[in-house]
Each structure stands twice: as structure tokens, then as C-alpha cells.
Amino acid sequence: MNLAAKDIRHNFGRFALTTVGIGLLLMIVMGMGGIYRGLIREATLLVDKIGADLWVVQGSTRGPFAEVSRVSANLEDRARAVPGVAGARRFVSHTIQREHRGRPLRIVVQGLSWPEDRGGWIPLVAGRPLQQAHFEMIADRSLNLPLGERLQLGKDVYEVVGLASGMVGSGGDGLCFFSVSDAEAIQFDVPGEAVRLERQSRRARAAARDIGQVQPLLLERAAGPASDLPALAPPQVSAVMVALQPGADPAQVAATLATWPDITVYSTPQQVDLLLAGMVDKARRQLGLFRVLLIIISTIIMALIIYTLTLDKIHDIAMLKLMGARNGVIVGLILQQALLIGALGYGLAYWLGTFAFPRFPRLVVIETTDLVSLAAIVLGISVLSSLLGIWKAMRVEPNKVLS
Amino acid sequence: MNTPSPAAPALEASHLTKVYGSGNTEVVAMKDVSLTVARGEVVALLGPSGAGKSTLLTAIGLINPPTSGRIAIGGQAVMDADRALVDLRAFRRQHLGFVFQKANLIPFLNAVENVQVAMEINDVSPPAARSRALELLDYLGVAGRSHNLPDALSGGQQQRVAVARALANQPSLILADEPTAALDSQRGRQVMELFRKVAHERGAAVIVVTHDHRALDIFDRTYEMEDGQLKTN
Ligand SMILES: Nc1ncnc2c1ncn2[C@@H]1O[C@H](COP(=O)(O)OP(=O)(O)OP(=O)(O)O)[C@@H](O)[C@H]1O
Ligand SMILES: [Mg+2]
């Protein structure tokens, strides 16, 4: 005869409620772990999917994700000349927040190195990759922009030609892919008045120099478009991604690139490490601490419940002792209930999670290893929480029956 | 250590003393009590409230160790003052049966399970325990209620289930502390007669603490306790 089962049957309502409560707590613990995994996956998604072997970024920075990096766009051509390099692409990425149809829209503007990269590698659920150099975009599904939607960004209007799934930036915001020049146009867009003011101040600076006095034509140039000024810096990109020829040694190519003093080079795994060590680390510790707290809270709540369940039975436990029951019978009665609450709570947490987690605004990834370790933790807290009750039960004297 | 022998008396308690508390609050509940009960004998223990009857019974029942004195059950020495000479819990489940004023049934077990559990903790296999439990309930006239939880039983029915539980492991010594106090006199007498039947049919010794003087004719012997001391009537 299983005493634990009989007692549960007798106190079913309370037992069920306790299990639901523990289940919900465990679901949060499980969700916390899933949010953490999701954070990592989202943070490293672009690096993983974009298919670069090496990342060339501004000298002594840890860009382009962990911090700002600026390199000149022609670095692309310099990189192509290195032996072992199959191709190089410009990397342009920045986040914008605009108002669209009355709601805020956060977009990670991602440049594709047109014409080599038209976004063929992006997992599309509808539409097509880019087909022209300008005014087309591929939007992530999470942005809720339908195919054919037109969006004014900067001075131009862009049309959604493709829909991607699961493409989000490290902040969880949906990605939009443009050609690099469009992405830069969006990034560096300034109002006409600002352009006029800048030209005016250039003209004023030139006029204040003696060369402006001797060469009046220069003043006219200064007031014209920036592209007509030979002395201005070339357009800048965040980084250059390098793809290697099959069989090329990444370490060797990286070593060659690293001799250039104006840049720093990272392999893709290094880039992932930078992302995780820097950006995700605090969030991870935050979630980790929160999980630990929740586990402690679950243990305390469960211990209290098991303790009160034991107190309710203390007279019966004294009677069992009086009849000569071994300690194993009494420990079994308490421990089995704790384990059952733990196991059912865990099952409930998992089941509820399958409904709840996909509806979370950010990605929640439940991995098997996490499920296994949580199961071990639940086993631990079930045993731990029953200790208080067991301690109480072990102390009761059989002649307590008489009082 | 000697083992229970069939020839030895069911109980030999000698020079039992029990002192509760110490200093100002010291209470001598039992003073130099010696008692021998043979197998098959039914003994009544009378006395005013506070005389020490429960103290004596629980000392013999190995749940309230005496301050001094010795207890042997079935010829086996089990207590020397407050020192246990055997595994008391194992000894209780094998050789002793208890009935109290309250039935003290386990509320989440039905009648038959309450009897069954006493045997299962004594390593009787569940099917054997169950069939014997049903037999006992039948013997006690509550077979019809064997699947009811204690809550659904009357006080008398509960008490009969408690008696069945006390008999479950065929104890050599049954200890009953005011078992009929909660019953009407007719039911009370039935329970007392049952003890007599069990004692005579199965050779168990029974000690019953009672205030009911009308049922004294049932007992083989009657003891009176007063101020912690035992007197034969
Ligand atoms: N745990 C205890 N601590 C201190 N004193 C106790 C304790 N148990 C009993 N006593 C005292 O011991 C004496 C005998 O008590 P006991 O319960 O044995 O009497 P009793 O004869 O069973 O009385 P009743 O007929 O009322 O049940 C009483 O004076 C009681 O107050
Ligand atoms: Mg008493």
C-alpha cells in the first residue's frame, strides 16, 4: 500500500493546487533559461548566418557589434588582394526607430554588398532576394511589414520585396536588408538645411584661408556636393567581411591582414566570443541570478508546503511510529509526495511552456541539456524541501498519539 | 538476550517508577509498580484520574520509558529503566497491540487499509495483509463498512476498526486505555467481551484501563491504582 498516494487522493485539491503553483514557478525558471539561450542565439545569429570567415574592423576596436567600428569602404578592395581571400563584402549595420502607421518600428538596417550579395543566403518565407541596386528591402517577419509595403526612410521610399524569418539583431529587433549604398543613405541621411549649412561653413572656412583668396574657384567647389571635394574622406563602412578560398588557412590570412596597422582582424568564432563576453554577459548573469533566486524561492515554498502537509499528518505519523513503522515508511510518505509534486510541477511547466514561450516577444530556446539539468535541480529541491518535514516527523514521539 | 518463550508470562513488570519533570515541577506518577500478567488473561486497571494508569500502560507499551524498573514481555527483557534492550519499534509491531480512547485511525486510509497498514509495516505481503484485514473486520462486525474512510464511520465502528488493527499482527500483549469511554455502555461491553474472546481464543494477554465498573465481571483480575501505586482488588 502506498501511503503517499492514499494521502494525495484524500487531499487532492490541495495537492493539485500546490502542484500547479510549483509548476508555474518552474515554468518561469525554465523560461529564464530559455530567454538566456534565445539571447545568445539572437546575438550570434547574424554572425553565424552571414557566412564570413574573417571580420576586418577599425584598428584596436572590437567592432562592429560590440562597439562602433569605422573603416573606409575601399578596404574591401585591399582585402581582395590578399592571397587566400575569395571575396570581401562591406558590412553596414545600424538600428533605427521610426514611426510607421502610428506605431514605433525598430529596424536593424543591414547592408548587403550589392551586387555580389543579394541576400540569397537569407531564409525567406515569401518574396525574393534583392533584384536591383536601390529602393528594395527584405524585411524580417517580426516587423509585421507585408510584401509590397512601401516605407519612406530618409529621402527615399523602399519596397518590401522579401520576407525573412528569424532574422533579428542582438537586441531582438527585426532585420531589414538593403543594398549597402541604400543602407548608408539611410544611415547618413541629413536634412537639406543641414547640408546647406555644412556647405556654407565649408565656404566660410575656405574663405578664411589664404588659398581661398588666391583661388576663388575653390570657394565655389567648397559650396558644392561633397563628392566633388577630393580632400574629403571616402565613404565609411562598419567592417569588411572576408570569405576565404577553399583550403586557405584562416590563421595565415588573418596574420597577413593583421600586419596592416589601420585595422584589426577577427575570425568568426572570435567575433562570437566578443559578442557573448561583452554584450550578453551581463544579461546572462542577470538571468542566472534571477534563476537562482527563483529556485531558492521554489525550494522554500515547496518546503513550507511539504512541512504543513507533514504537520497535518503529524498525529498519524505518531500513530504509525506507535504501531512500530520503520522510519523508511515515514520518510517515504513525505519524500514521495515531495518528489511527485516536483515531477508533476516539472511536467506541467514543460507543457505550459510549449504554449507560452512561442508567444513571448523575444526568442525563447528550450534546449534538451537545460531540460535535463532543470530536472536534476527539481529532484534536488524536492529532496531538500522535504527535509524540514522529515526532520519534524523524525522528532515526534509515538506517545504524541495520546495528547 | 533471551527470546520470547511460550512458557513465560505475557508480561512481567517489576518495580516500575516514573518521575515526570524535576525540582519544583517533579511529579512521581508511578511508584514501585510490579505486575505480572499470564497469557490468555484479561486484566482491568481501575483508579481515579491522575492515578498513573496511562503512565503504567504506556511504559508497558514501550512508548514512555520508566525512570527505573524492568519490563519483560513474553519472557524477553525489553526495558531496563529507560534503556531499551531491543529495537522498540520492531518489538511493538511484532508483539504489541494498542487501543485508545480515541480510535486514532489514519484519516486518509479506509477501514480495511487502516488494518492492513499495521500488517504491511510488519512485512506481511499486501495481498495476505488485505485478506486478513477483511477477516478481522468481519470478526468485529464491521465488514460492511470496510471501504469507508474513518470520517464516514460512527464512533463505535471506528473503535472496532481500531481493535481490528490492534489484533492484526496477533500480538501477545494488548494494551487498551479507556477503549470504551467514547461508546455507549452496550457497545462498550461488546468491546470488552471481544477482548476476553481474543484473550481466551488466541492466548493474548489484555490489560484494559477502564472507569466502567459495570463491565468488571468480564475480567479475570482487577487492579486498582492510586497515587502511582498498584493494589490488587
Ligand atoms: N508528560 C507528563 N509530564 C508531567 N506530568 C505528567 C505527564 N503525564 C502525566 N503526568 C502526571 O502524572 C500523573 C499520572 O498521570 P496519568 O496520565 O498516568 O493518569 P491516569 O491515571 O491515566 O489519569 P486519567 O484517568 O485522567 O487518564 C498525573 O499527575 C499527571 O499530571
Ligand atoms: Mg489516562
XYZ file of C-alpha atoms and ligand atoms in Angstrom:
668
model
C 0.000 0.000 0.000
C 1.394 3.375 -0.930
C 0.618 5.772 1.885
C 1.745 8.834 -0.080
C -0.685 8.088 -2.901
C -3.550 7.442 -0.475
C -2.906 10.732 1.300
C -2.791 12.620 -2.005
C -6.073 11.056 -3.080
C -7.584 12.189 0.208
C -6.232 15.757 -0.044
C -6.424 16.006 -3.800
C -7.483 19.643 -4.125
C -4.678 20.982 -2.030
C -2.172 18.727 -3.680
C -3.281 19.780 -7.162
C -3.129 23.463 -6.287
C 0.346 23.076 -4.829
C 1.496 21.265 -7.935
C 0.091 23.969 -10.196
C 1.846 26.647 -8.140
C 5.168 24.837 -8.231
C 4.614 24.137 -11.933
C 4.163 27.823 -12.692
C 7.286 28.707 -10.747
C 9.249 26.053 -12.582
C 7.876 27.349 -15.862
C 9.392 30.730 -15.058
C 12.697 29.085 -14.151
C 12.554 27.179 -17.426
C 11.602 30.329 -19.322
C 14.511 32.255 -17.815
C 16.910 29.654 -19.148
C 15.149 29.761 -22.495
C 15.359 33.543 -22.654
C 19.063 33.323 -21.958
C 19.571 30.772 -24.741
C 17.429 32.913 -27.011
C 19.549 35.942 -26.197
C 22.684 34.103 -27.236
C 21.101 32.759 -30.371
C 19.762 36.147 -31.392
C 23.050 37.846 -30.612
C 25.100 35.466 -32.695
C 22.529 34.789 -35.402
C 23.808 37.300 -37.927
C 27.453 36.359 -37.397
C 26.551 32.700 -37.834
C 24.375 33.133 -40.900
C 26.131 35.833 -42.879
C 28.888 33.416 -43.864
C 32.056 35.429 -43.283
C 35.340 33.745 -42.370
C 37.149 36.849 -41.153
C 35.994 40.222 -39.909
C 38.187 43.234 -40.643
C 37.338 46.140 -38.359
C 38.746 49.510 -37.336
C 42.174 49.221 -35.703
C 42.113 48.319 -31.974
C 38.334 48.199 -31.764
C 36.130 45.194 -31.060
C 33.540 46.118 -33.663
C 31.319 46.035 -35.454
C 28.822 44.528 -32.958
C 30.379 45.132 -29.579
C 31.439 48.712 -30.352
C 31.469 51.236 -33.181
C 33.896 50.479 -35.964
C 34.604 52.635 -39.000
C 36.731 51.542 -41.890
C 36.981 53.047 -45.326
C 34.903 51.280 -47.942
C 37.904 50.685 -50.175
C 39.333 48.340 -47.550
C 37.177 45.824 -49.379
C 39.438 46.086 -52.428
C 42.611 45.913 -50.352
C 41.365 42.735 -48.676
C 40.593 41.098 -52.015
C 44.261 41.426 -52.965
C 45.438 39.243 -50.067
C 46.354 35.656 -51.115
C 43.763 33.126 -49.966
C 40.887 35.610 -49.984
C 37.982 34.570 -52.217
C 35.857 37.642 -51.686
C 35.212 40.631 -49.465
C 32.000 42.385 -48.634
C 31.188 45.613 -46.842
C 29.317 45.331 -43.584
C 26.952 48.160 -42.762
C 24.547 47.829 -39.852
C 22.742 50.227 -37.575
C 19.471 50.395 -35.718
C 16.813 52.975 -36.462
C 13.498 53.637 -34.783
C 10.759 55.177 -36.914
C 7.056 55.707 -36.652
C 5.143 53.525 -39.069
C 1.358 53.541 -39.328
C 1.131 55.026 -35.871
C 3.355 52.516 -34.069
C 7.072 52.623 -33.323
C 9.109 50.433 -35.634
C 12.620 49.403 -34.633
C 14.665 48.136 -37.527
C 18.224 46.938 -37.788
C 19.270 48.343 -41.171
C 21.613 45.802 -42.673
C 23.572 46.500 -45.850
C 24.111 43.791 -48.461
C 27.209 44.187 -50.569
C 25.471 44.656 -53.907
C 25.944 43.150 -56.489
C 27.847 40.128 -55.054
C 25.429 39.716 -52.171
C 21.750 39.986 -52.981
C 20.575 38.220 -49.862
C 20.381 34.757 -51.367
C 21.518 33.279 -48.025
C 18.674 34.813 -46.070
C 15.927 32.307 -45.129
C 12.920 33.756 -46.972
C 9.346 32.797 -46.201
C 7.905 34.904 -49.024
C 9.032 37.097 -51.890
C 12.510 37.152 -53.369
C 16.048 38.460 -52.769
C 17.061 41.922 -53.978
C 16.937 42.370 -57.734
C 18.010 45.952 -58.107
C 20.679 48.112 -56.541
C 18.283 50.539 -54.926
C 14.937 51.015 -53.211
C 14.291 47.355 -52.380
C 14.401 45.699 -48.995
C 13.991 42.290 -47.380
C 12.232 42.600 -44.015
C 12.077 40.160 -41.130
C 8.639 38.752 -40.481
C 8.683 40.012 -36.876
C 8.440 43.602 -38.158
C 4.954 42.886 -39.495
C 5.659 44.592 -42.799
C 3.727 42.866 -45.604
C 5.197 42.174 -49.036
C 4.829 45.219 -51.247
C 4.746 47.586 -48.257
C 6.498 50.863 -49.036
C 8.490 52.671 -46.384
C 9.965 56.145 -46.511
C 13.410 56.100 -44.903
C 15.480 59.213 -45.299
C 14.694 60.821 -48.592
C 13.755 57.648 -50.460
C 10.943 55.135 -50.481
C 11.808 51.425 -50.173
C 9.603 48.493 -51.073
C 9.482 45.196 -49.185
C 10.285 42.522 -51.783
C 11.090 39.614 -49.474
C 10.145 38.371 -46.022
C 12.722 36.625 -43.837
C 12.046 34.539 -40.756
C 14.006 34.544 -37.522
C 16.411 37.264 -38.598
C 16.816 39.548 -35.600
C 19.640 41.633 -34.256
C 21.332 41.259 -30.876
C 18.676 43.494 -29.322
C 15.873 41.324 -30.652
C 14.823 43.887 -33.263
C 13.939 42.653 -36.728
C 16.492 42.947 -39.512
C 15.891 44.712 -42.856
C 18.325 44.098 -45.665
C 19.143 46.826 -48.167
C 21.972 47.260 -50.631
C 24.964 48.786 -48.845
C 24.580 52.133 -50.580
C 20.905 52.313 -49.581
C 21.806 51.353 -46.017
C 24.381 54.128 -45.957
C 21.937 56.591 -47.474
C 19.554 55.790 -44.636
C 22.325 55.997 -42.062
C 23.863 59.254 -43.223
C 20.699 60.999 -44.314
C 20.712 64.606 -43.197
C 18.042 67.229 -43.900
C 18.621 69.638 -46.794
C 19.058 72.540 -44.446
C 21.886 70.744 -42.638
C 23.581 70.155 -45.997
C 23.248 73.808 -46.895
C 24.635 74.894 -43.545
C 27.581 72.494 -43.866
C 28.402 73.826 -47.346
C 28.144 77.352 -46.061
C 30.540 76.676 -43.247
C 32.943 74.932 -45.623
C 32.865 78.002 -47.833
C 33.483 80.214 -44.821
C 36.446 78.054 -43.717
C 37.930 78.147 -47.243
C 37.436 81.914 -47.449
C 39.306 82.354 -44.200
C 42.388 80.592 -45.615
C 44.767 82.388 -47.944
C 44.246 79.639 -50.555
C 40.584 80.645 -50.732
C 41.694 84.192 -51.520
C 44.171 83.181 -54.231
C 41.945 80.504 -55.787
C 38.395 81.869 -55.931
C 37.270 78.753 -57.842
C 37.966 76.707 -54.712
C 35.275 78.645 -52.876
C 32.756 77.554 -55.472
C 33.874 73.934 -55.064
C 33.544 74.159 -51.287
C 29.938 75.133 -51.633
C 29.210 72.181 -53.957
C 28.486 68.450 -53.247
C 30.934 66.593 -51.012
C 31.731 64.120 -53.809
C 33.362 66.944 -55.766
C 35.853 67.598 -52.991
C 38.978 65.476 -53.461
C 40.239 66.096 -49.949
C 37.241 64.607 -48.123
C 37.399 61.146 -46.623
C 35.999 58.252 -48.687
C 32.657 56.745 -47.534
C 32.911 54.632 -44.424
C 31.520 51.202 -43.559
C 31.393 49.335 -40.232
C 33.567 46.434 -41.244
C 34.656 44.293 -44.139
C 33.777 40.608 -44.181
C 36.275 38.324 -45.832
C 35.442 34.934 -47.350
C 38.361 32.564 -47.842
C 39.178 30.355 -50.776
C 38.554 26.669 -50.135
C 41.617 25.208 -48.430
C 43.051 28.571 -47.426
C 44.399 28.728 -43.885
C 42.345 31.277 -41.920
C 45.185 31.858 -39.436
C 47.605 32.658 -42.223
C 45.256 35.101 -43.974
C 44.414 36.694 -40.629
C 48.121 37.043 -39.870
C 48.685 38.799 -43.183
C 45.781 41.163 -42.600
C 46.903 41.796 -39.043
C 50.131 43.352 -40.278
C 48.106 46.321 -41.582
C 48.268 48.909 -38.822
C 44.915 50.576 -39.566
C 42.730 47.544 -38.942
C 42.122 44.644 -36.558
C 41.038 41.235 -37.777
C 38.822 38.682 -36.034
C 37.773 35.200 -37.000
C 34.085 34.377 -36.813
C 34.472 32.375 -33.548
C 36.379 35.313 -32.050
C 33.594 37.615 -33.143
C 31.053 35.340 -31.429
C 33.178 35.383 -28.270
C 33.331 39.177 -28.335
C 29.564 39.346 -28.621
C 28.929 36.909 -25.800
C 31.664 38.138 -23.471
C 30.672 41.733 -23.861
C 27.075 42.357 -24.730
C 25.381 39.211 -23.494
C 27.435 38.630 -20.384
C 25.602 40.992 -18.046
C 22.219 39.850 -19.263
C 23.334 36.285 -18.725
C 24.463 36.956 -15.176
C 21.264 38.867 -14.522
C 19.116 35.996 -15.746
C 21.331 33.500 -13.945
C 20.941 35.266 -10.621
C 17.238 35.550 -11.166
C 17.053 31.838 -11.856
C 18.964 31.051 -8.687
C 16.575 33.263 -6.716
C 13.567 31.564 -8.267
C 14.983 28.148 -7.471
C 15.559 29.191 -3.867
C 12.030 30.590 -3.685
C 10.604 27.399 -5.175
C 12.525 25.360 -2.624
C 11.292 27.476 0.277
C 7.685 27.422 -0.901
C 7.822 23.712 -1.507
C 9.486 23.126 1.853
C 6.761 25.119 3.589
C 4.037 23.221 1.789
C 5.593 19.834 2.492
C 6.137 20.942 6.088
C 2.499 21.930 6.574
C 1.352 18.749 4.849
C 3.547 16.869 7.342
C 2.276 18.867 10.316
C -1.261 17.985 9.282
C -0.290 14.331 9.409
C 1.890 14.516 12.500
C -0.676 12.709 14.646
C -0.938 9.947 12.043
C 2.834 9.772 11.829
C 2.996 9.395 15.621
C 0.410 6.620 15.328
C 2.474 4.880 12.664
C 5.521 5.088 14.926
C 3.490 3.734 17.826
C 2.403 0.804 15.675
C 6.093 0.233 15.013
C 6.513 1.602 11.491
C 10.128 1.941 10.401
C 11.493 5.393 9.648
C 11.638 4.407 5.985
C 7.838 4.202 5.862
C 7.516 7.707 7.269
C 10.324 9.228 5.184
C 8.804 7.554 2.120
C 5.414 9.091 2.839
C 6.886 12.602 2.910
C 9.588 12.248 0.278
C 7.367 10.568 -2.301
C 4.900 13.412 -2.089
C 7.641 15.985 -2.488
C 9.052 14.111 -5.473
C 5.618 13.765 -7.023
C 4.923 17.471 -6.609
C 8.322 18.190 -8.151
C 7.853 15.786 -11.051
C 4.299 16.856 -11.854
C 5.253 20.514 -11.469
C 8.093 19.990 -13.887
C 5.838 18.248 -16.401
C 3.273 20.998 -16.072
C 5.954 23.658 -16.515
C 7.129 21.994 -19.712
C 3.597 21.585 -21.040
C 2.584 25.168 -20.250
C 5.860 26.367 -21.711
C 5.088 24.847 -25.095
C 2.097 27.206 -25.241
C 3.540 30.230 -23.509
C 7.105 30.518 -24.765
C 6.364 30.931 -28.504
C 4.179 33.924 -27.578
C 6.996 35.750 -25.814
C 8.183 38.891 -27.649
C 11.744 37.609 -27.771
C 13.064 34.225 -28.717
C 12.884 31.521 -26.015
C 15.014 28.486 -26.767
C 14.484 25.386 -24.620
C 17.424 23.056 -25.043
C 17.500 19.420 -24.012
C 20.591 19.896 -21.856
C 18.803 22.687 -19.979
C 15.757 20.470 -19.518
C 17.926 17.694 -18.110
C 19.761 19.992 -15.721
C 16.491 21.559 -14.579
C 15.113 18.071 -13.938
C 18.136 17.385 -11.748
C 17.578 20.691 -9.938
C 13.902 19.858 -9.380
C 14.927 16.486 -7.976
C 17.317 18.340 -5.676
C 14.777 20.862 -4.449
C 12.165 18.143 -3.914
C 14.542 16.244 -1.659
C 15.765 19.414 0.041
C 12.266 20.739 0.657
C 11.126 17.504 2.253
C 13.991 17.602 4.771
C 12.183 20.062 7.037
C 9.082 17.864 7.101
C 11.144 14.714 7.598
C 13.049 16.361 10.440
C 9.747 17.244 12.120
C 8.382 13.739 11.579
C 11.513 12.098 12.960
C 11.263 14.146 16.139
C 7.660 13.337 17.006
C 7.295 10.832 19.848
C 4.848 7.961 19.455
C 3.070 8.890 22.701
C 2.009 12.139 20.994
C -0.920 9.987 19.874
C -2.282 10.216 23.404
C -2.351 14.014 23.566
C 19.385 -11.525 25.404
C 16.616 -14.092 25.827
C 13.839 -14.568 23.267
C 10.093 -14.836 23.951
C 9.275 -18.318 25.238
C 5.818 -19.890 25.249
C 6.051 -20.804 28.911
C 6.900 -17.338 30.199
C 4.154 -14.930 31.307
C 2.962 -12.406 28.739
C 4.148 -9.525 30.913
C 6.467 -9.162 33.844
C 6.907 -5.605 35.027
C 8.947 -5.139 38.178
C 9.492 -2.109 40.388
C 8.443 0.433 37.776
C 8.785 4.060 38.785
C 8.122 7.092 36.648
C 9.084 10.621 37.589
C 7.992 13.455 35.310
C 9.907 16.726 35.384
C 12.400 17.718 38.060
C 12.789 20.104 41.005
C 9.607 22.067 41.759
C 7.625 20.510 38.940
C 8.571 16.939 39.801
C 5.649 14.513 39.658
C 6.015 10.906 40.739
C 3.365 9.337 38.502
C 4.221 5.707 39.267
C 5.894 4.271 42.362
C 7.428 0.813 42.523
C 4.763 -0.906 40.457
C 5.159 -4.620 39.810
C 2.693 -6.517 37.647
C 2.623 -9.966 36.071
C 0.006 -10.972 33.518
C -0.262 -14.502 32.155
C -1.118 -15.433 28.591
C -4.820 -15.526 27.884
C -5.512 -13.346 30.905
C -7.687 -10.214 30.782
C -6.824 -7.645 33.421
C -8.624 -4.433 34.334
C -6.827 -1.388 35.679
C -9.017 0.972 37.687
C -8.307 4.128 39.580
C -9.083 7.809 39.892
C -7.922 10.355 37.380
C -4.250 11.125 37.714
C -3.514 7.859 39.488
C -0.893 6.878 36.911
C -2.825 4.273 34.876
C -1.858 5.713 31.490
C 1.693 6.112 32.706
C 1.876 2.432 33.568
C 0.214 1.358 30.329
C 2.468 3.456 28.096
C 5.531 2.250 29.981
C 4.488 -1.346 29.332
C 3.674 -0.324 25.763
C 7.291 0.806 25.273
C 6.338 4.345 24.289
C 7.067 6.029 27.631
C 10.188 4.650 29.281
C 10.063 4.274 33.092
C 12.568 6.078 35.263
C 13.501 2.797 36.898
C 12.378 -0.839 36.922
C 12.391 -3.646 34.392
C 9.935 -4.878 31.794
C 9.897 -8.312 30.183
C 7.328 -9.267 27.566
C 6.808 -12.924 26.666
C 9.864 -13.733 28.756
C 12.086 -11.337 26.861
C 13.642 -8.460 28.787
C 12.865 -5.303 26.812
C 13.435 -2.350 29.148
C 15.876 -1.760 31.965
C 14.873 1.605 33.443
C 14.866 3.999 30.483
C 17.252 1.841 28.488
C 15.830 -0.195 25.603
C 17.172 -3.754 25.379
C 15.577 -4.458 21.980
C 14.553 -2.440 18.920
C 11.415 -0.999 20.471
C 9.630 -0.217 17.216
C 10.232 -3.668 15.832
C 9.103 -5.152 19.144
C 5.943 -3.047 19.183
C 4.890 -4.016 15.681
C 5.532 -7.708 16.312
C 4.238 -8.225 19.838
C 2.028 -5.341 20.986
C -1.429 -4.077 20.122
C -2.816 -0.721 21.245
C -6.330 0.639 21.614
C -7.007 4.105 22.984
C -9.993 6.185 23.971
C -9.924 7.732 20.513
C -9.700 5.292 17.611
C -6.765 7.245 16.087
C -7.430 5.781 12.657
C -5.410 7.211 9.797
C -7.904 9.550 8.106
C -6.724 9.022 4.533
C -6.999 5.234 4.722
C -10.302 3.389 4.633
C -11.246 0.835 7.292
C -9.608 -2.176 5.684
C -6.470 -0.185 4.765
C -6.154 1.003 8.368
C -5.941 -2.622 9.469
C -3.841 -3.654 6.503
C -1.189 -0.986 7.102
C -0.411 -2.405 10.554
C 0.470 -5.714 8.914
C 2.323 -4.205 5.966
C 4.662 -2.311 8.271
C 5.302 -5.708 9.862
C 6.397 -7.084 6.468
C 3.237 -9.058 5.697
C 2.674 -9.123 1.935
C -0.084 -6.751 0.790
C -2.470 -9.477 -0.509
C -2.096 -11.542 2.663
C -2.495 -8.417 4.802
C -5.618 -7.447 2.919
C -7.377 -10.767 3.228
C -6.551 -10.994 6.922
C -7.729 -7.395 7.436
C -11.056 -8.244 5.818
C -11.344 -11.322 8.025
C -10.697 -9.257 11.142
C -13.265 -6.637 10.171
C -15.732 -9.425 9.613
C -14.853 -10.886 13.022
C -15.537 -7.468 14.553
C -18.773 -6.986 12.667
C -17.723 -4.029 10.522
C -17.039 -5.889 7.260
C -19.860 -3.946 5.632
C -18.008 -0.673 6.151
C -14.555 -1.852 5.161
C -14.275 0.585 2.251
C -15.387 3.656 4.153
C -12.981 6.319 5.331
C -12.915 6.806 9.134
C -14.895 10.051 8.754
C -17.825 8.045 7.449
C -17.846 5.619 10.384
C -19.609 6.005 13.732
C -17.509 6.222 16.891
C -18.252 2.572 17.741
C -17.406 1.399 14.247
C -14.156 3.354 14.331
C -13.265 1.801 17.664
C -13.925 -1.683 16.323
C -11.654 -0.968 13.357
C -9.034 0.192 15.880
C -9.435 -3.095 17.763
C -9.053 -4.998 14.496
C -5.868 -3.064 13.844
C -4.562 -3.865 17.329
C -5.185 -7.581 16.675
C -3.722 -7.549 13.183
C -0.264 -8.870 13.960
C -1.504 -11.398 16.530
C 0.161 -9.559 19.428
C 0.997 -11.362 22.636
C 0.018 -8.307 24.667
C -2.876 -5.938 24.008
C -2.976 -2.618 25.864
C -6.205 -0.661 25.938
C -6.534 2.750 27.594
C -10.197 3.580 28.220
C -11.216 1.968 24.922
C -14.924 2.229 25.674
C -15.092 5.748 27.102
C -16.483 7.094 23.843
C -19.030 4.292 23.442
C -22.423 3.663 24.993
C -22.440 1.002 27.675
C -23.800 -1.707 25.415
C -21.149 -1.111 22.721
C -18.566 -0.733 25.471
C -19.423 -4.102 26.889
C -19.231 -5.646 23.418
C -15.684 -4.365 23.008
C -14.705 -5.700 26.442
C -16.190 -9.074 25.609
C -14.266 -9.032 22.400
C -11.012 -8.574 24.329
C -11.934 -11.509 26.518
C -12.685 -13.603 23.442
C -9.381 -12.681 21.803
C -7.501 -13.405 25.008
C -9.090 -16.751 25.556
C -9.147 -17.866 21.912
C -5.742 -16.616 20.853
C -3.812 -16.677 24.096
C -3.060 -12.977 24.153
C -2.835 -11.057 27.401
C -5.003 -7.953 27.638
C -4.679 -5.026 30.017
C -7.590 -2.596 29.949
C -7.737 0.740 31.751
C -11.393 1.468 32.451
C -13.708 3.578 34.546
C -16.692 1.394 33.720
C -17.419 -0.651 36.808
C -20.417 -2.375 35.209
C -18.248 -4.491 32.926
C -15.828 -5.711 35.581
C -17.291 -9.228 35.582
C -15.619 -9.775 32.232
C -12.098 -9.554 33.639
C -10.034 -12.323 35.134
C -8.392 -9.909 37.556
C -8.817 -6.298 38.552
C -6.133 -3.904 39.793
C -6.664 -0.563 41.396
C -4.179 2.250 41.032
C -3.898 5.178 43.362
C -1.208 7.817 43.717
C 1.021 5.872 41.395
C 0.767 2.655 43.376
C -0.878 -0.596 42.372
C -3.232 -2.562 44.638
C -4.908 -5.870 43.907
C -8.671 -5.965 44.454
N 4.086 14.187 30.288
C 3.845 14.472 31.573
N 4.563 15.401 32.197
C 4.359 15.681 33.511
N 3.462 15.077 34.239
C 2.698 14.111 33.683
C 2.851 13.775 32.300
N 1.964 12.780 32.018
C 1.297 12.534 33.139
N 1.729 13.330 34.134
C 1.275 13.323 35.530
O 1.385 12.014 36.024
C 0.290 11.678 36.815
C -0.364 10.414 36.266
O -0.924 10.675 35.002
P -1.659 9.601 34.131
O -1.983 10.189 32.843
O -0.864 8.365 34.145
O -3.003 9.383 34.981
P -4.262 8.483 34.632
O -4.430 7.567 35.757
O -4.131 7.909 33.290
O -5.424 9.563 34.656
P -6.761 9.614 33.764
O -7.700 8.647 34.354
O -7.218 11.006 33.931
O -6.368 9.295 32.375
C -0.651 12.876 36.799
O -0.447 13.620 37.961
C -0.205 13.660 35.617
O -0.388 15.035 35.851
Mg -5.129 8.128 31.413
